Coordinates of C-alpha atoms and ligand atoms in Angstrom, one line a residue:
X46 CA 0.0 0.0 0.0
X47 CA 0.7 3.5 -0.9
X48 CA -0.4 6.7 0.8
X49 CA -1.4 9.8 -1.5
X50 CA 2.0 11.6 -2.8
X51 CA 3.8 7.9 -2.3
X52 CA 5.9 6.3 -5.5
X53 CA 9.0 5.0 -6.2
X54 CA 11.1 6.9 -8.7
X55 CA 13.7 6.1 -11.2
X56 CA 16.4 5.0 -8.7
X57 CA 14.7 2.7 -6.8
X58 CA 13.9 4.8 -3.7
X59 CA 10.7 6.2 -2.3
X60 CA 9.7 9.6 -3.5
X61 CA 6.9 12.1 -1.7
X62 CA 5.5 14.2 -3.4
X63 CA 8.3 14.2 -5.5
X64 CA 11.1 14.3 -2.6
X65 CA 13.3 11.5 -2.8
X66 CA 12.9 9.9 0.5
X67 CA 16.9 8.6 0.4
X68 CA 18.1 12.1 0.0
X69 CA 15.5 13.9 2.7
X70 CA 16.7 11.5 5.2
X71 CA 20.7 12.9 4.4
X72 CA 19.6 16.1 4.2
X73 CA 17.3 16.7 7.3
X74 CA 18.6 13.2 9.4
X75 CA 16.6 10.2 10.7
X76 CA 14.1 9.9 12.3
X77 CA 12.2 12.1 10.5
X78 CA 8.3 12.9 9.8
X79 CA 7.7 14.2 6.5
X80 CA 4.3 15.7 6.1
X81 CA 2.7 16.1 2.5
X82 CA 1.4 19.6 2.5
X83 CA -0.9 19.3 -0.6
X84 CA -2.7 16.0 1.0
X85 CA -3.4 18.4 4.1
X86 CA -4.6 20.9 1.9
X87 CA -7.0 19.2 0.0
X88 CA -8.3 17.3 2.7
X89 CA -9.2 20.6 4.3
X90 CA -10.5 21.6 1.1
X91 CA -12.6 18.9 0.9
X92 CA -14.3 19.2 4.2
X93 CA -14.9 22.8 4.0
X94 CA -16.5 22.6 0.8
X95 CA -19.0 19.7 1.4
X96 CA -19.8 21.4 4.4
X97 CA -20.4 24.9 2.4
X98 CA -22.8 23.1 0.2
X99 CA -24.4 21.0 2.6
X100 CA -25.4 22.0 5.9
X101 CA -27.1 25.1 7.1
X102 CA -25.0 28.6 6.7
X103 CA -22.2 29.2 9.4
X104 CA -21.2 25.6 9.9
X105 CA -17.7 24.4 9.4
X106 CA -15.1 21.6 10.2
X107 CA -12.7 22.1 13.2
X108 CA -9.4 20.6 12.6
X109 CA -8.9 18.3 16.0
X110 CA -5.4 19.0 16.7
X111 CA -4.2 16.6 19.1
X112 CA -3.5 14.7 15.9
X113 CA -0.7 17.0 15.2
X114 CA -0.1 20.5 17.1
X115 CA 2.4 22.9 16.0
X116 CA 2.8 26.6 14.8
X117 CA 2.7 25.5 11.1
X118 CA -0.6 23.4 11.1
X119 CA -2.5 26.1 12.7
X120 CA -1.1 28.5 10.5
X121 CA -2.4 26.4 7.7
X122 CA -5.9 25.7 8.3
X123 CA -6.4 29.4 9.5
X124 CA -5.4 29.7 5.8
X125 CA -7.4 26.7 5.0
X126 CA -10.7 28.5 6.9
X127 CA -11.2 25.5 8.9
X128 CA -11.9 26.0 12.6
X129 CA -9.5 24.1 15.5
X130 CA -10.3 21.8 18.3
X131 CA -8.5 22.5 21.5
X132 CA -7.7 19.8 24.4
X133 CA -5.5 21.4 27.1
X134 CA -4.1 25.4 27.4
X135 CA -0.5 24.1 25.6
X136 CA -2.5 23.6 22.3
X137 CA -4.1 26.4 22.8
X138 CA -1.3 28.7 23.7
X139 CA -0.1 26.9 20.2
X140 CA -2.7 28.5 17.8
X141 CA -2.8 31.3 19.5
X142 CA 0.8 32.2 18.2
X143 CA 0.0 30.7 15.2
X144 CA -2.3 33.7 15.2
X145 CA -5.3 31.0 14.6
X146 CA -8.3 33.5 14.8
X147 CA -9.6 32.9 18.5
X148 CA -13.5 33.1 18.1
X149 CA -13.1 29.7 15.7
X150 CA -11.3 27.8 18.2
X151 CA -13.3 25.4 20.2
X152 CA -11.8 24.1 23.6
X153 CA -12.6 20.7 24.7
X154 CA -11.1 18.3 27.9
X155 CA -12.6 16.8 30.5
X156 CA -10.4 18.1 33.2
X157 CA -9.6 21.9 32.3
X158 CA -7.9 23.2 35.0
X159 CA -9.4 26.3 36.5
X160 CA -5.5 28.2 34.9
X161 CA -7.1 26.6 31.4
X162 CA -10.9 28.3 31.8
X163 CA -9.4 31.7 32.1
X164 CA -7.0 31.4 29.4
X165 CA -9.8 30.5 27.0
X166 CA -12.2 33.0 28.1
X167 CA -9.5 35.7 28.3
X168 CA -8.8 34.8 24.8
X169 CA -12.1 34.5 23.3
X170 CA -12.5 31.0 22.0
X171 CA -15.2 30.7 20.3
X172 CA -17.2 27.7 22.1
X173 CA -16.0 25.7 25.4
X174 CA -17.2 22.1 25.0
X175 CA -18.3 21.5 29.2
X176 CA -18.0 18.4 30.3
X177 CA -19.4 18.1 33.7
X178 CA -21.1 20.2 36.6
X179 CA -18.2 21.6 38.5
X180 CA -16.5 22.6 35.2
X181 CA -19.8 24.3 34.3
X182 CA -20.1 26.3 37.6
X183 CA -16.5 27.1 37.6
X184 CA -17.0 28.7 33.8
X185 CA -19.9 30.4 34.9
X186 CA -17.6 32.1 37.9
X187 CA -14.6 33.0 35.9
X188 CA -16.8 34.3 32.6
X189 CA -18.4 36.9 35.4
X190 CA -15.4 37.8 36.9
X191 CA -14.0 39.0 32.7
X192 CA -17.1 40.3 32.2
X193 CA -18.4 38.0 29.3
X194 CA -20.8 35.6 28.0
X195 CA -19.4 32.8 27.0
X196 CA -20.7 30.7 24.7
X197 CA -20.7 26.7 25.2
X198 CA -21.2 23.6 23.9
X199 CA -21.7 20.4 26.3
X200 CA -20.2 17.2 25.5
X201 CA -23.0 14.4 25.5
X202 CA -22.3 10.4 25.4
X203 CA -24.9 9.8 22.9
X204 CA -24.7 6.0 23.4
X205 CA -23.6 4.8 20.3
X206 CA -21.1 1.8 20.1
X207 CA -18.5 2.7 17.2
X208 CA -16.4 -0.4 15.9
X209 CA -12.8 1.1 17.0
X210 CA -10.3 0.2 19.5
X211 CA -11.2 -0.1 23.4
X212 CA -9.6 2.9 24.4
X213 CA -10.8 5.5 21.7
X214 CA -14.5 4.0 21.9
X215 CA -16.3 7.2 23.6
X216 CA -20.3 7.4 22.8
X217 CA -21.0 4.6 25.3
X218 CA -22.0 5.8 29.1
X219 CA -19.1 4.3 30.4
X220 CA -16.9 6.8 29.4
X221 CA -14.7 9.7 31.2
X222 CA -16.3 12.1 29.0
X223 CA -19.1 14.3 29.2
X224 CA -23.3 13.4 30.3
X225 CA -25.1 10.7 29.2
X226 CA -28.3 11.4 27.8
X227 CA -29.8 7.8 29.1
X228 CA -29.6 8.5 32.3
X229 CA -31.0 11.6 33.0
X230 CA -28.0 13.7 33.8
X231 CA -27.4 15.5 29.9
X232 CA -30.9 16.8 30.3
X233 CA -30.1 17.9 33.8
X234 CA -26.7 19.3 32.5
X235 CA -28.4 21.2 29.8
X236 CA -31.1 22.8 32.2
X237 CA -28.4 24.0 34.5
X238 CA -26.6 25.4 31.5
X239 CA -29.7 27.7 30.5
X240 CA -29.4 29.2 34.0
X241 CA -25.8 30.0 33.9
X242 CA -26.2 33.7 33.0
X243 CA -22.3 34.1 32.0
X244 CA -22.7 31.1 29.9
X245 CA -25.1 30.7 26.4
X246 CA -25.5 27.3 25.6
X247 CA -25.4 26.9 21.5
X248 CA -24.0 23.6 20.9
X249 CA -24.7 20.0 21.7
X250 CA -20.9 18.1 20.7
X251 CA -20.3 14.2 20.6
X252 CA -17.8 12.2 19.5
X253 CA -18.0 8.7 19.6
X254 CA -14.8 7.3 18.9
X255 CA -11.3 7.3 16.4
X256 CA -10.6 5.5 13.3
X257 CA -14.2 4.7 12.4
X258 CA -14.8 2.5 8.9
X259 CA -19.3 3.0 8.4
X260 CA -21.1 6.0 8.6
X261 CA -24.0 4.4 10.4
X262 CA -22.4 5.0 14.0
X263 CA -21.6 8.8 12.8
X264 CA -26.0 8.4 11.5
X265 CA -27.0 6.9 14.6
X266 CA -25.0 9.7 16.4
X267 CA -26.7 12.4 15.0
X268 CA -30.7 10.9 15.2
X269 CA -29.9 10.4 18.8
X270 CA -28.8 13.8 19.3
X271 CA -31.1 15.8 17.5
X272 CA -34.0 13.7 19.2
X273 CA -32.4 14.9 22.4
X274 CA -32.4 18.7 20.8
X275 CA -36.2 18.1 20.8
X276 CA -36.4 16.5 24.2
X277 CA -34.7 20.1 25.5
X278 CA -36.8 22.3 23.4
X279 CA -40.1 20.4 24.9
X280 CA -39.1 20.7 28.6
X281 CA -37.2 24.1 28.2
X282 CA -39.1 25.9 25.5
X283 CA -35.1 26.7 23.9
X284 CA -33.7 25.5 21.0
X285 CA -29.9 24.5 20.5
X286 CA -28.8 25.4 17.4
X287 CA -25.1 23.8 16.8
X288 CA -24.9 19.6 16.4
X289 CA -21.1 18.9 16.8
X290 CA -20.4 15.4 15.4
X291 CA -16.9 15.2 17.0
X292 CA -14.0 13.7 14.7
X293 CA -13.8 9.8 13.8
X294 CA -13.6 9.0 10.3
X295 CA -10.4 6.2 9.7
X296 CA -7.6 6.6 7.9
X297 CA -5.6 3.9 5.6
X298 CA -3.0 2.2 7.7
X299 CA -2.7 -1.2 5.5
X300 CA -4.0 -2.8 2.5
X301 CA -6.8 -4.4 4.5
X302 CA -8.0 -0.7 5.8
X303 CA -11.0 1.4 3.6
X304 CA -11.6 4.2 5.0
X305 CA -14.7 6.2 3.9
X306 CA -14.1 9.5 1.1
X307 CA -14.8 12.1 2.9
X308 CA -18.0 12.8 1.0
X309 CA -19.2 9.3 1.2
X310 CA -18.7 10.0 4.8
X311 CA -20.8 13.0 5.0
X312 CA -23.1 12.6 2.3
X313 CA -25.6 9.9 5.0
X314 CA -24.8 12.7 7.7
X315 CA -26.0 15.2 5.9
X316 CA -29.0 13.4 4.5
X317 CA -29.8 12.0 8.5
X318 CA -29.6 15.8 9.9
X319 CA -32.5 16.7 7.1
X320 CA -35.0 14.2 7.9
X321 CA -34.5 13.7 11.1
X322 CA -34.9 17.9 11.1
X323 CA -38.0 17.5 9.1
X324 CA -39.5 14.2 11.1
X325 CA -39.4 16.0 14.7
X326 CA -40.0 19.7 13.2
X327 CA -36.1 20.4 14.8
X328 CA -34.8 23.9 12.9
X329 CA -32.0 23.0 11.4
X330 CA -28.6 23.4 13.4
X331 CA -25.5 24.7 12.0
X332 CA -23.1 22.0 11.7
X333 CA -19.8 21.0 13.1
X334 CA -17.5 18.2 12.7
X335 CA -13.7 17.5 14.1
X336 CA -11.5 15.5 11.9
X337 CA -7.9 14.9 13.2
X338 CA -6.7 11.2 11.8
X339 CA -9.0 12.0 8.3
X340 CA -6.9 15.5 7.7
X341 CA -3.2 14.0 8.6
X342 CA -2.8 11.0 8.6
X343 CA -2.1 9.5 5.5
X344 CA -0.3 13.0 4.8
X345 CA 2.6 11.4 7.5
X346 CA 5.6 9.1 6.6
X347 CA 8.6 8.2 9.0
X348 CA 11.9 7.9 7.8
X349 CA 14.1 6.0 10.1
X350 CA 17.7 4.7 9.4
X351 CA 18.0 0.9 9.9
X352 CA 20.8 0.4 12.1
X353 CA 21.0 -3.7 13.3
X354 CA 19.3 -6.8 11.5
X355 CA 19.3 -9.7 14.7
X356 CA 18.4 -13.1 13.3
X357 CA 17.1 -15.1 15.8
X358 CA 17.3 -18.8 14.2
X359 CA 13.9 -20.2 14.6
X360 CA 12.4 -17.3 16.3
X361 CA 12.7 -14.0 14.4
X362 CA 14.4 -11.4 12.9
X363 CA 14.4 -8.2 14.4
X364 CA 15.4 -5.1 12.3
X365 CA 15.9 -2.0 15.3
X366 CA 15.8 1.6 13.9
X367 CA 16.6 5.2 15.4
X368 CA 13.7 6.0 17.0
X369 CA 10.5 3.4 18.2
X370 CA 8.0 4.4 21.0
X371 CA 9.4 7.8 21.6
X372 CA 8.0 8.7 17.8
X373 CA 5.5 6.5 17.6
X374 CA 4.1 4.8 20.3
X375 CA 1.3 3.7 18.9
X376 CA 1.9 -0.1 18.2
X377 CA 3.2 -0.5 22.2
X378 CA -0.5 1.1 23.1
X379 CA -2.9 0.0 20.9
X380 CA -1.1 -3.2 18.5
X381 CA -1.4 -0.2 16.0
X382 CA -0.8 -1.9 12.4
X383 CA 1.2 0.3 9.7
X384 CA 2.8 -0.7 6.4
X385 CA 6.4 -0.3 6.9
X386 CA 8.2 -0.3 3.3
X387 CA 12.1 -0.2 2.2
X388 CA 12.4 3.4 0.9
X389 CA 15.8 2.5 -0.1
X390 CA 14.9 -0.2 -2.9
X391 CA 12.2 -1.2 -4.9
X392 CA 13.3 -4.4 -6.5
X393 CA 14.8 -7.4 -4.5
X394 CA 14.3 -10.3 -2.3
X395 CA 11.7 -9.9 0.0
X396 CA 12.4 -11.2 3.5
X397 CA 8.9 -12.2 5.4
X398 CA 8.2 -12.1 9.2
X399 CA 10.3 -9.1 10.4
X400 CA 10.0 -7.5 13.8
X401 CA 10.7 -3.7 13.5
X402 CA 11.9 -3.0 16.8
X403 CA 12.6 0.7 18.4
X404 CA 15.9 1.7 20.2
X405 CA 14.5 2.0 23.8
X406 CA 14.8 -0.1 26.7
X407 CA 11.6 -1.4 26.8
X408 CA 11.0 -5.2 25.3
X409 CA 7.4 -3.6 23.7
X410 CA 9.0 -1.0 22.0
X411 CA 8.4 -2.7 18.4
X412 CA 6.8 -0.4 15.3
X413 CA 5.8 -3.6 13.7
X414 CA 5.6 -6.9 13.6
X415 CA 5.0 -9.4 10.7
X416 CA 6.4 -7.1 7.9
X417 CA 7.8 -8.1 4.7
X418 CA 11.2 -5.9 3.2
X419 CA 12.9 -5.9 0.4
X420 CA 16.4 -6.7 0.8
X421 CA 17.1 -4.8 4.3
X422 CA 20.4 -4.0 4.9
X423 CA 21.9 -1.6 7.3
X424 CA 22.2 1.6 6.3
X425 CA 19.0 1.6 4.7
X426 CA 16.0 4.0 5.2
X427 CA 12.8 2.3 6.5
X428 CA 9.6 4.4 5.8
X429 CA 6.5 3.3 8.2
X430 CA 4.0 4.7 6.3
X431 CA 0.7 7.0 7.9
X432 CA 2.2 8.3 10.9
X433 CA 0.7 12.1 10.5
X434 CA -2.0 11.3 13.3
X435 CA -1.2 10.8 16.8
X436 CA 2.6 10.0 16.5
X437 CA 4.1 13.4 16.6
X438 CA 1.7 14.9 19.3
X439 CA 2.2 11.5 21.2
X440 CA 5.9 11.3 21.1
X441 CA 8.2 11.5 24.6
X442 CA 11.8 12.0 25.7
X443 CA 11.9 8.5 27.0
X444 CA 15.5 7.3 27.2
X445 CA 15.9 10.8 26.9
X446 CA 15.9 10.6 23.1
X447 CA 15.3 13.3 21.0
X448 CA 11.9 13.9 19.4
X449 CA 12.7 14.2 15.8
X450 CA 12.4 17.1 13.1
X451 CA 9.1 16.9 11.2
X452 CA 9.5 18.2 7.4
X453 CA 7.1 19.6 5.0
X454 CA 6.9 18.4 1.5
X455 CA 5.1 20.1 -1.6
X456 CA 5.6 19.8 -5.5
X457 CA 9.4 18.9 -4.9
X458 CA 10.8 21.2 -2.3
X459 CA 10.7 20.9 1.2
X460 CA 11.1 22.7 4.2
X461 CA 11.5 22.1 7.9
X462 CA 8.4 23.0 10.2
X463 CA 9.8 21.8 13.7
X464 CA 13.2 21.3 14.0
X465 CA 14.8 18.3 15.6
X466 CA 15.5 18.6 19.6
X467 CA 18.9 19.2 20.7
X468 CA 20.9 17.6 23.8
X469 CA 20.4 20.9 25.1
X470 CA 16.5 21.3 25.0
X471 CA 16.9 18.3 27.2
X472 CA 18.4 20.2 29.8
X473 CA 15.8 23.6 29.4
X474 CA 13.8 22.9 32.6
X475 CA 16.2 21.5 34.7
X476 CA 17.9 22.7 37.7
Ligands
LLP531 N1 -13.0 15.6 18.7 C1 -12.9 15.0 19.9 C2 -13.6 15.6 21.0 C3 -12.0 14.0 20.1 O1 -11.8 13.5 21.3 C4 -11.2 13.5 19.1 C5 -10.2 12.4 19.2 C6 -11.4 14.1 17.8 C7 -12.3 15.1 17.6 C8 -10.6 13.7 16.6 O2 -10.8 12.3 16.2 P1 -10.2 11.8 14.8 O3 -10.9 12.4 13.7 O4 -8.7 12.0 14.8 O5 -10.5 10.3 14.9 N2 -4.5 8.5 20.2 C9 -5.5 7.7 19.5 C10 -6.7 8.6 19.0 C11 -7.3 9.3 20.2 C12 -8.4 10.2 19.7 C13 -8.9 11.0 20.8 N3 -9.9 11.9 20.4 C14 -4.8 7.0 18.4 O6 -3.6 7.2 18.2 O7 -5.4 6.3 17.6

């Protein structure tokens, strides 16, 4: 499998968009994420303008950035007019250099810390997801004491089961985040809310869950809620008027992943949100969504240098690299699959049943297992393909190793966005 932007080129090696991945791993160093800027791009593109055509005046996507946070992606979908998701006052304090417009960044967490709140409202974000009571009261306090009304949104568990991974299932009511509407307490929530008189509740947010394949959990998702949105408006006489959907739609990992379009995605959405509308006599809400994996993802490839092949006769071979869990921790976490290809060579023998193990001390810190190379030697430069999501933002100093550079490629030049860590950044906060 090939991500967008991905061929070989004349000499054998692995090109993005047009960047031989051989000489951007001499140039720059390894490891390395190179990010396709024109994937990005369109993806954005994409979004914005189904949305545009589809849903009800002054909706648009947020970009959730805990996939990837840093100055140059907020710079870009400011450019891109998408809005942001927000999860903690670090990503914030992010697009706010990035000069990300304020008033289309919407802040979500479970746990903001009171420091957090007051950042946000200082700021002027545009929505605060709530996600329980004492967060609620504590917003109401510290919007009175600046002198605002803040407006909010208030995460709801829907109750939808999405087909994912344990740990980034989060629609059902056993969940950390936000009220559940089957038991009473989103209802209560959303009362409460209406009597906050620093606060105006708009928006009703969900998300149920990351790396989602059908559309019918992301349908389901939006009946429930808007039957809920009717449920308010008959025991409150008010009307929300923002459904956010959350983020969720998969990305392509392996050959055995097939992700959605992103039209096919929000074409049933879209469709749902009418008649469901029209059924219950619900006004239309302006819509929101907040893509993170769908947007980067497949724009992501690691370049890492191969540095020992370990043949363990019977058992396995295991191929280590210059980086592992503290890039990409995702196998370790979740047995995350990638393809992992040889971005040295695109003819040779092909050795089955490799272990692709990282260079911390830590017996789980593999990227792969099971993958077929061509020809591995050392000295060669591995590429593990679809690491734009969640690797970056999730990396670590463990073993105190250096969190890598992260490139940006487009129609043959590149350009660095955040440049590799230094021994000495190491040593910045200590004493
Ligand atoms: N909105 C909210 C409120 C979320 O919690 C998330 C993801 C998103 C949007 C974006 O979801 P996406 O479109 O990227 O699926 N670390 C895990 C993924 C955790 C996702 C957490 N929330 C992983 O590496 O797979």
């Amino acid at each position: 499998m090939l991500t967008p932007g991905l061929t070989f080129n004349e000499k054998g090696h692995l090109s993005v968009e047009g960047c031989d991945a051989t000489e951007l791993a001499a140039k720059y160093g390894t490891p390395l994420y190179v990010m396709n800027e024109s994937l990005i791009r369109n993806n954005c593109r994409r979004y914005t303008a189904f949305i545009k055509d589809n849903f009800k005046n002054g909706s648009f996507p947020c970009y959730a950035s805990k996939a990837l946070s840093c100055l140059e992606i907020y710079r870009i979908m400011a450019e891109e007019q998408m809005g942001v998701d927000v999860v903690s006052g670090g990503e914030l304090y992010t697009a706010l250099t990035a000069e990300f417009p304020a008033n289309r960044i919407f802040f979500h967490g479970n746990n903001k810390t009171p420091d957090e709140l007051k950042m946000a409202v200082e700021c002027g974000v545009g929505r605060i997801i709530v996600d329980n009571l004492t967060e609620l009261h504590l917003l109401d306090e510290i919007a009175a004491e600046a002198g605002v009304i803040q407006k909010i949104g208030l995460r709801i568990k829907p109750g939808i089961e999405a087909h994912t991974h344990d740990y980034i299932r989060t629609g059902q009511i056993d969940s950390k985040f936000g009220f559940s509407i089957e038991n009473g307490e989103a209802l209560e929530a959303v009362k409460e809310a209406f009597e906050c008189e620093n606060l105006e509740l708009c928006q009703l947010h969900c998300h149920i869950g990351s790396q989602i394949f059908d559309t019918q959990p992301f349908t389901d998702a939006a009946k429930v809620m808007l039957q809920f949105f009717d449920v308010i408006h008959k025991e409150t006489g008010k009307w929300i008027t923002e459904l956010n959907l959350g983020g969720g739609l998969g990305a392509s990992y392996t050959d055995s992943d097939s992700p959605l379009e992103i039209e096919e995605y929000l074409t049933p959405v879209a469709e749902a949100i009418k008649s469901t509308c029209e059924e219950l006599g619900v006004p239309e809400p302006e819509f929101h969504i907040e893509p993170g994996r769908s947007i980067v993802g497949e724009a992501g490839t690691t370049l890492y240098t191969l540095g020992n092949i370990k043949e363990i006769k019977d058992i396995r071979t295991y191929i280590s690299v210059d980086g592992g869990m503290s890039d990409n921790i995702r196998y370790a976490l979740y047995q995350a699959e990638y393809t992992v290809l040889n971005a040295s060579k695109a003819q040779g023998n092909v050795v089955d049943n490799i272990t692709i193990a990282g260079k911390c001390c830590e017996s789980g810190d593999l990227i792969q297992e099971g993958v077929s190379l061509i020809d591995p030697q050392v000295g060669d430069i591995l590429a593990v393909l679809t690491t734009g999501a969640y690797n970056y933002s999730m990396a670590s100093n463990y073993n105190r190793i250096l969190r890598p550079a992260m490139i940006m490629v487009k129609d043959g030049n590149s350009r660095v966005i955040i440049q590799r860590e230094s021994y000495n950044d190491l040593l910045n906060n200590d004493i």
